[in-house]
Amino acid sequence: MSTEQTARIWRQAQEILPWLTEVRRDFHQYPEFGMEEFRTQEQIIRYLEEMGIPYYKSAGTGVVGLIEGATPGAVVALRGDMDALPIDERNQTPYRSKVQGKMHACGHDAHMTCLLGAARILNDSRQDLAGVVKLFFQPAEETVGGALPMIREGVLENPRVEAAFGLHVSADLPVGKIAVKYGQMNAASDDLHITVRGENGHGAYPHKGKDAIVIAAHVITALQTIVSRNVDPREAAVITLGVISGGTASNILAQEVKLTGTIRTLDKNVRAFVKERVCEVADLTARSLGGEAEVFFEEGYTSLINDSEMVDQVKRCGEALLGAENVRVNDFPMMGVEDFAFFAEHVPSAFYHLGVRNEEKDCVYPVHHPRFDLDENSLAVGAAMQAFNAMTFLQERAKRLQTEK
């Protein structure tokens, strides 16, 4: 990519920043849960139609846009997720959520906005594109995962995608910076459901029943020893129980308690081992106290593994666009999960972090916090980076094919 093209992309991103801000604030005020993003879908379609970009719907509430360059070439995908979280926003900004109990507290409003901004830049630069850019507006990242349904519906085909790029906001990273990670970036997840059963009895005569709450308490404590005493300290694993429910009255021994949680691991062998130990520990602990435990797993997201060549490209693009001092290379993976991992399983991909932190604007709270907000200058950075990533990939692939001829 020439210096002139780089400067043009940056200039375009800055010029459309007021529009990006307006788009993001609209998304932010009307958050929707996964697979319920109907208004969001309508808005995305409206923006694409205004730009003259062809599109089709996918996975219910998702949208796929298609930007064809002036000349044939490779196909690259850019992805932005759409859904919000079940959180009551505590910010008092003019653009705070208008929907009680729902909030874009993970920055997906920004992800969609950056993708629309990249689409606008790329669509205005079709004469410089040698190939096709697919735009994946993906639902339900926070819940059931919209990536797999989109893949099953064929979004990576017709035309066949050869690479993909995605980003995620980071409140730990100052605005104007990005962070990349080679290799494994995110953990795998499994939802954990445990039903502990005992026997009802009067609270005044506990010896005549089997208290499922007490049994569950021992199971909870025992499960924590799996990570601390069974998993190699050089490996990583997390077992978190986030929901406990059981009992009917203060003076009745509970007959049943349900525990719900999550397991996060980085290695597939550790993943299998931890699940096996959860079953053993829950069962044996419950039986030792006269009860029983039934364990059920729901497989979540796979680990996100970045392609090194694609990360190299994001790093080079970031250095050219933002300066080398504004590109960080992270050393360690995160225990959070991300269903962009399913795209990365199918095509060489790079997922990276976009800095949104600004202490002066009180944009300091982490994602999933009721006061999370972002410095909206980051929207121009994200739009420029995604457009630059796509254009650079297509140009480099065209040069490689020409050399091979």
Coordinates of C-alpha atoms in Angstrom, one line a residue, residues 2 36 40 66 73 87 90 94 116 131 149 151 173 189 221 249 251 260 264 286 311 318 330 349 366 378 387-388 403:
S2 CA 1.5 3.4 -1.0
E36 CA -33.4 -10.5 18.4
T40 CA -30.3 -3.3 14.3
L66 CA -20.6 -7.4 -0.8
G73 CA -9.1 -10.9 -7.4
I87 CA -27.2 -4.9 31.8
R90 CA -25.6 3.6 34.6
P94 CA -27.4 11.8 25.9
L116 CA -19.9 0.3 8.3
G131 CA -11.1 -8.5 -5.6
P149 CA -25.0 -20.5 11.6
I151 CA -20.9 -20.4 8.1
L173 CA -5.8 0.2 25.6
S189 CA -15.6 -22.4 26.7
T221 CA -15.8 -25.8 47.2
A249 CA -38.8 -22.1 52.3
N251 CA -37.6 -24.1 57.4
T260 CA -24.7 -23.1 36.5
R264 CA -12.5 -21.9 30.3
A286 CA -22.5 -35.5 46.6
V311 CA -1.3 -10.9 12.2
G318 CA -1.2 -0.5 12.2
N330 CA 0.5 -9.1 23.5
S349 CA -7.7 -14.8 10.1
P366 CA -14.1 -2.5 31.4
S378 CA -11.6 5.2 18.2
A387 CA -10.5 -0.8 5.4
F388 CA -6.7 -0.8 5.3
T403 CA 4.5 -13.1 -9.5

